[in-house]
mmCIF file of C-alpha atoms in Angstrom:
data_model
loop_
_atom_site.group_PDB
_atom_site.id
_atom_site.type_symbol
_atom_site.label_atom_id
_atom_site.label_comp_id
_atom_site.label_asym_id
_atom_site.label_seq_id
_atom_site.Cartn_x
_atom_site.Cartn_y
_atom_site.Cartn_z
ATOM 1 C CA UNK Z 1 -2.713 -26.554 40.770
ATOM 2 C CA UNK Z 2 -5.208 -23.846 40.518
ATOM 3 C CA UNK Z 3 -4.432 -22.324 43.987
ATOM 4 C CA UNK Z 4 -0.420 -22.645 43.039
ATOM 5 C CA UNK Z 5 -1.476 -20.402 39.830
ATOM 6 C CA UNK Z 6 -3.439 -17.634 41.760
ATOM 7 C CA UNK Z 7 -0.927 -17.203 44.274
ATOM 8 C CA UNK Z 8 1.792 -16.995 41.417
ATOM 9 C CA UNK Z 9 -0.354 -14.244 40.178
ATOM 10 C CA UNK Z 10 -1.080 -12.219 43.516
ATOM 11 C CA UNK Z 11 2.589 -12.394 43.711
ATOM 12 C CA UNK Z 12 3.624 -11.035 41.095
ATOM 13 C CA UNK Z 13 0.751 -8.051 41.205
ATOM 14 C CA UNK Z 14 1.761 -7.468 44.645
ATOM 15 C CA UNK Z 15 5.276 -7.475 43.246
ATOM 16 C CA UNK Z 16 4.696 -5.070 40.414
ATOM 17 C CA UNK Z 17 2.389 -3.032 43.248
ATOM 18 C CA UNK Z 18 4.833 -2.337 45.243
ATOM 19 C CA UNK Z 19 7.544 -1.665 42.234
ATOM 20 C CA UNK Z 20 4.590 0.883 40.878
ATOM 21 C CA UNK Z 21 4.805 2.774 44.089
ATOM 22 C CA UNK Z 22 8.550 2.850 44.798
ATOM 23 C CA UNK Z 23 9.140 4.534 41.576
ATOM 24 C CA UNK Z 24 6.162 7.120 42.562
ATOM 25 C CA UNK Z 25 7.533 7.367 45.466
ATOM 26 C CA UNK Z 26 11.207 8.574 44.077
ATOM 27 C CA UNK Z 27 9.362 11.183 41.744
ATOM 28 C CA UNK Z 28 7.310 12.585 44.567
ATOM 29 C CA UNK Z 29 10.476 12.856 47.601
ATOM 30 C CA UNK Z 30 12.349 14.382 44.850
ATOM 31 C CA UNK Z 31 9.993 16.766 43.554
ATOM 32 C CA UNK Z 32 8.879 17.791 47.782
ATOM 33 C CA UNK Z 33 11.276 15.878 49.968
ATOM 34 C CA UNK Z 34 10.962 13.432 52.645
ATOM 35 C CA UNK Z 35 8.939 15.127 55.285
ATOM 36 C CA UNK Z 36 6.413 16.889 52.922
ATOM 37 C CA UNK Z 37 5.126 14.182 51.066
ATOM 38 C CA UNK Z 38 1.716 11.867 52.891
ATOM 39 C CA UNK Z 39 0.721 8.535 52.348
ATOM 40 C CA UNK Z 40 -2.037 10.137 50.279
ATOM 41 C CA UNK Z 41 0.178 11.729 47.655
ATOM 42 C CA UNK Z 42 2.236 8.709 46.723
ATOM 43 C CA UNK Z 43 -0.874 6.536 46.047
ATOM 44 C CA UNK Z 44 -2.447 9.207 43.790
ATOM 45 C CA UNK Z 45 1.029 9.634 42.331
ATOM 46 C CA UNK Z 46 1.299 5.878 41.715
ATOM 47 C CA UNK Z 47 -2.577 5.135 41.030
ATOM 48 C CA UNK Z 48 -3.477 3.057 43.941
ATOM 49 C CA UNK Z 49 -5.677 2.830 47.199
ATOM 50 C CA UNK Z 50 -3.961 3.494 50.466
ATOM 51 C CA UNK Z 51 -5.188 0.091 50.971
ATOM 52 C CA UNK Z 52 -2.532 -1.019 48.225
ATOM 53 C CA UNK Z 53 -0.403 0.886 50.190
ATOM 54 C CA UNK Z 54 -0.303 -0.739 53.708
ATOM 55 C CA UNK Z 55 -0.391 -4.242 52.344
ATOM 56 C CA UNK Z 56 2.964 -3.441 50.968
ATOM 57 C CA UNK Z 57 4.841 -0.739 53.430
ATOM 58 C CA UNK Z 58 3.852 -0.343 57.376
ATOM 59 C CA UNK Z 59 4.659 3.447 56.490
ATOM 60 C CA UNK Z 60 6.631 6.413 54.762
ATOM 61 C CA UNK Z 61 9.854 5.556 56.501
ATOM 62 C CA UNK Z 62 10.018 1.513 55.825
ATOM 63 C CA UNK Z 63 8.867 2.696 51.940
ATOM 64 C CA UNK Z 64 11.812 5.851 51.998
ATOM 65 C CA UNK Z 65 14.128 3.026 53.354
ATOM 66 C CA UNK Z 66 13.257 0.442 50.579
ATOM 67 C CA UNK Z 67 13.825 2.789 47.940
ATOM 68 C CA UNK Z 68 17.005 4.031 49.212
ATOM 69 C CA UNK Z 69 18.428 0.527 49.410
ATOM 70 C CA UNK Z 70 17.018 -0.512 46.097
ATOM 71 C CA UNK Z 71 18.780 2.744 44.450
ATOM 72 C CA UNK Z 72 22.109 2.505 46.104
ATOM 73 C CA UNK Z 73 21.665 -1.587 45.132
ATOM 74 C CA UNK Z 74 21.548 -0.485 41.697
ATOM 75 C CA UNK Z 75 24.277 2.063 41.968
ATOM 76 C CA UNK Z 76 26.362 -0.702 43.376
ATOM 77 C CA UNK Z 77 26.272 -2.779 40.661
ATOM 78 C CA UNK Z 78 26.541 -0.204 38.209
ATOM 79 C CA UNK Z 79 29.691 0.772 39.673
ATOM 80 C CA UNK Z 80 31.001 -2.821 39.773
ATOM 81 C CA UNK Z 81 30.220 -3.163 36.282
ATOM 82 C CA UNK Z 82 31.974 -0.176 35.341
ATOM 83 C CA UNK Z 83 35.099 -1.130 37.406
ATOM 84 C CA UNK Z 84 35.023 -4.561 35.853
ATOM 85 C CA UNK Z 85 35.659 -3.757 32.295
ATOM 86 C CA UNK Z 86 39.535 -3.673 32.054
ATOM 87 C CA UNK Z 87 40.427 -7.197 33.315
ATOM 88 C CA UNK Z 88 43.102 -7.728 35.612
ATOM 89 C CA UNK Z 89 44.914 -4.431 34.726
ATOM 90 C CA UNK Z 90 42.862 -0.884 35.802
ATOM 91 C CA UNK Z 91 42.955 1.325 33.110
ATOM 92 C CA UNK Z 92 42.010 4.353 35.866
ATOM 93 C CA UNK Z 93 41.216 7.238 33.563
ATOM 94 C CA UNK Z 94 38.630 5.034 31.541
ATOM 95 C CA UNK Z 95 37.397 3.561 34.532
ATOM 96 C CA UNK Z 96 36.983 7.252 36.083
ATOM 97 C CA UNK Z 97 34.971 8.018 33.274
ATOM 98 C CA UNK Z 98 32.892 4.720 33.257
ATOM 99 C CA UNK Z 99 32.291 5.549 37.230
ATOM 100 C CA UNK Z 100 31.742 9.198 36.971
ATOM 101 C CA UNK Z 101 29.052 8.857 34.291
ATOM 102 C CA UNK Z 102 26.873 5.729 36.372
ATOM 103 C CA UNK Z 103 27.020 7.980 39.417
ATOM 104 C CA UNK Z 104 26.327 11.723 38.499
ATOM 105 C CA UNK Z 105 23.590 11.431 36.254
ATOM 106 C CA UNK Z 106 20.960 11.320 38.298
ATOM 107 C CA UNK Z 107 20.219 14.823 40.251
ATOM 108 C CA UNK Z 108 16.676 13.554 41.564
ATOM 109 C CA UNK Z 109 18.588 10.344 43.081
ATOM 110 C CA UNK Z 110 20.983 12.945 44.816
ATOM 111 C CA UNK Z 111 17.793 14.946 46.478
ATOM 112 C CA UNK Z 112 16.548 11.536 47.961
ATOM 113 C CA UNK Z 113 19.921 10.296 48.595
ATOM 114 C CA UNK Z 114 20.535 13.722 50.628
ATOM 115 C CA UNK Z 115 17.086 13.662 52.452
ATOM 116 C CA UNK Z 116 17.513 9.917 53.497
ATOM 117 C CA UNK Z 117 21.207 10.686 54.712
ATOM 118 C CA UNK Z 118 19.650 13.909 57.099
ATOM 119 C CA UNK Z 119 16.765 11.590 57.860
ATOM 120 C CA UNK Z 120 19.179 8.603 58.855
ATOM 121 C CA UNK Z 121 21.557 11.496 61.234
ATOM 122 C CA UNK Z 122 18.838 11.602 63.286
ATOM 123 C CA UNK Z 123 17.604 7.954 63.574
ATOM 124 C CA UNK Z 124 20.722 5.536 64.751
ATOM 125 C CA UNK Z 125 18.633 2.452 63.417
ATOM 126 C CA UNK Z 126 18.223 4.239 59.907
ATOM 127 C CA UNK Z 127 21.962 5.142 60.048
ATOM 128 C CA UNK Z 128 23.032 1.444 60.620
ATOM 129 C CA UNK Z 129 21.398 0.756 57.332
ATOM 130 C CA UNK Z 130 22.935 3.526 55.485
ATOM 131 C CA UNK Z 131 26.136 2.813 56.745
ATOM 132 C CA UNK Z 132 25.807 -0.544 55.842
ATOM 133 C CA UNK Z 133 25.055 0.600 52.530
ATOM 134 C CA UNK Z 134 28.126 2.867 52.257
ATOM 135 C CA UNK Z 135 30.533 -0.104 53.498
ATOM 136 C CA UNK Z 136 28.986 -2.199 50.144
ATOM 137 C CA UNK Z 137 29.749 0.872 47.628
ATOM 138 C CA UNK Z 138 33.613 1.258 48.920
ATOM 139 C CA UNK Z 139 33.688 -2.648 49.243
ATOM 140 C CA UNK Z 140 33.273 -2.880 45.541
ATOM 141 C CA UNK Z 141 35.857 -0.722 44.582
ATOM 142 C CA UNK Z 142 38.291 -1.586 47.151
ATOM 143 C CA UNK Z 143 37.786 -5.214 45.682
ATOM 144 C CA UNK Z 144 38.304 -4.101 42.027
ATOM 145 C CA UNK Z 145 41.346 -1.680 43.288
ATOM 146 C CA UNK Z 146 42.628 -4.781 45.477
ATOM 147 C CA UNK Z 147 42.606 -7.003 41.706
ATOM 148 C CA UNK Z 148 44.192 -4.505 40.047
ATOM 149 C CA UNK Z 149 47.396 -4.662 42.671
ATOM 150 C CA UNK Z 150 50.584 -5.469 41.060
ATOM 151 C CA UNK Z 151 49.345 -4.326 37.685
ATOM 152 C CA UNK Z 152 48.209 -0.701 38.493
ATOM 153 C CA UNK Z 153 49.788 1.245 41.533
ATOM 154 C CA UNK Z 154 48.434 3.750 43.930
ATOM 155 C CA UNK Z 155 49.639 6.795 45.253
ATOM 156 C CA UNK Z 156 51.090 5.671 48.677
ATOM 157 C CA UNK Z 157 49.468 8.215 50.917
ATOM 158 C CA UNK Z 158 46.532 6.780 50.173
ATOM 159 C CA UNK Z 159 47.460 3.851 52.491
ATOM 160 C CA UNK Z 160 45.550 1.037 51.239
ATOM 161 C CA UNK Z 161 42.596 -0.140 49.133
ATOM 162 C CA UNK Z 162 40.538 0.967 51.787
ATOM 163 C CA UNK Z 163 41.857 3.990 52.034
ATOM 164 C CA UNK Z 164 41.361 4.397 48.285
ATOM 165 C CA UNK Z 165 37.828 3.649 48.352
ATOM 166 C CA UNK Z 166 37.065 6.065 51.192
ATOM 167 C CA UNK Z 167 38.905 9.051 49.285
ATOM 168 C CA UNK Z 168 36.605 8.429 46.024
ATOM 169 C CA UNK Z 169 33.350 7.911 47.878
ATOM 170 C CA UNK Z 170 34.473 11.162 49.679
ATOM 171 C CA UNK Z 171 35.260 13.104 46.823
ATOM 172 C CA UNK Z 172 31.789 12.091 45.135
ATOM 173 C CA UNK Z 173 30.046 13.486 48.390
ATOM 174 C CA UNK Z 174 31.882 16.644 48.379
ATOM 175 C CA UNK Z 175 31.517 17.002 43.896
ATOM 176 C CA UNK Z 176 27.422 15.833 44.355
ATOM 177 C CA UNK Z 177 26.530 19.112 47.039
ATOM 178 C CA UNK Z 178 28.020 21.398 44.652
ATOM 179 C CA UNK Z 179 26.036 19.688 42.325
ATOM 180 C CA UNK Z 180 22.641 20.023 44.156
ATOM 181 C CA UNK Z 181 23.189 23.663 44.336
ATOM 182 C CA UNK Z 182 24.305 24.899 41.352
ATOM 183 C CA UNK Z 183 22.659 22.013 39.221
ATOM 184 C CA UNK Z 184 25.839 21.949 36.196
ATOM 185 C CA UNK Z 185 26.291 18.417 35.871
ATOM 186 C CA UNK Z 186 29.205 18.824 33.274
ATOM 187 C CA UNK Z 187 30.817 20.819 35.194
ATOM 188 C CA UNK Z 188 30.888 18.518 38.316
ATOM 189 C CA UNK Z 189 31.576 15.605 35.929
ATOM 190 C CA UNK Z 190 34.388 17.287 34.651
ATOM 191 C CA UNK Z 191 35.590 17.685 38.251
ATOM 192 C CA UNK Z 192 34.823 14.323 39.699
ATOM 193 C CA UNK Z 193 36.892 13.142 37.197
ATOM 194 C CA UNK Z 194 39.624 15.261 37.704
ATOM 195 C CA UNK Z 195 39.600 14.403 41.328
ATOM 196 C CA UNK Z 196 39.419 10.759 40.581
ATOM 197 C CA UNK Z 197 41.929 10.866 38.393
ATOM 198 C CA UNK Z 198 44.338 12.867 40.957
ATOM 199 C CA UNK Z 199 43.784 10.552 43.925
ATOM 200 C CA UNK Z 200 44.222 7.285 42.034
ATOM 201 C CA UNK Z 201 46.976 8.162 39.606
ATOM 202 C CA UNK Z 202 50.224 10.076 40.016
ATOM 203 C CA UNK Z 203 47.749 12.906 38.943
ATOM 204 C CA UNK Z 204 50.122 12.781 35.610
ATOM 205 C CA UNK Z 205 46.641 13.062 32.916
ATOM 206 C CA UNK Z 206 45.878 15.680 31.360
ATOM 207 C CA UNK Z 207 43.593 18.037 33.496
ATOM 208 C CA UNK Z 208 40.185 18.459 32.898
ATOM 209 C CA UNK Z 209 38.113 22.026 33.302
ATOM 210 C CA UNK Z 210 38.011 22.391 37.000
ATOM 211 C CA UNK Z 211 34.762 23.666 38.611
ATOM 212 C CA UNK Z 212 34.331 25.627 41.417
ATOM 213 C CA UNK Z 213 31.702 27.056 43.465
#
């Protein structure tokens, strides 16, 4: 019974290790960027011995890789949450809104996102992942758009719900590098909304204040 408590308690301190250094990890690629950050830095950012270190990543690119998918895990509930809300009807303006605010709030998220998606163009293994991660995101609203069907209707040129969710993860991509650059986040809110709102309505709403760069 003692042995089955000390293991319960290694486990969880190698648990709350290795959360300790992912989130020192995320201030430190955001801050310098994946590339220009060492082993070193991230355990004096997160307090620990590179010793700490190894027994919980073989590496920078296995811990840049477990960050990413625990962030865009996040995001992908966040944005299922958000898209849940309305029952079987999609009330598509409030949803925008729900959406828009989970996934543009975080700039430092978008620097790490952006390094990991360079990073991943150049390593088809990495890539796999993040496309795998991708597929999840428009999964989840394809799913919610999908419920909504025969209660809330999309513009036909979209196609499908899969063409749907491909247009709003697009539009986020294209709304986020203007956002990186110019660093206005109510100004690319207010776009990303308008966008949404254009692509999965009749674009009937009321416009919001457009921002361009």
């Amino acid at each position: 019974m003692a042995v089955d408590g000390t293991t319960g308690r290694v486990t969880r301190r190698r648990a709350r290790t290795r959360a300790n250094l992912l989130r020192a990890a995320f201030s430190v690629f955001a801050a310098k960027g994946f590339g220009h950050v060492s082993i070193e830095e991230v355990c004096e950012a997160a307090g620990y011995t590179r010793g700490a270190f190894y027994s919980n990543f073989t590496g920078l690119d296995e811990l840049f890789f477990a960050l990413y998918a625990e962030r865009a895990e996040l995001i992908a509930e966040q944005v299922s949450g958000a898209l849940a809300l309305d029952g079987p009807d999609l009330d598509v303006p409030a949803a925008v809104d729900r959406v828009t605010e989970v996934l543009l709030l975080d700039r430092d998220w978008l620097l790490v996102k952006t390094d990991f998606l360079v990073h991943a163009a150049r390593d088809p293994d990495v890539a796999r992942g993040l496309l795998e991660h991708r597929a999840r995101l428009r999964r989840t609203i394809a799913d919610r758009l999908a419920r909504a069907r025969g209660h809330t209707e999309l513009p036909a040129v979209l196609g499908d719900v899969d063409g749907a969710a491909h247009a709003v993860v697009a539009a986020y991509d294209g709304v986020t590098t203007q956002l990186l650059l110019d660093r206005d986040v109510v100004r690319a809110r207010a776009w990303l909304k308008q966008l949404l709102t254009a692509l999965l309505t009749d674009g009937g709403a009321e416009p919001a204040a457009r921002g361009r760069g």
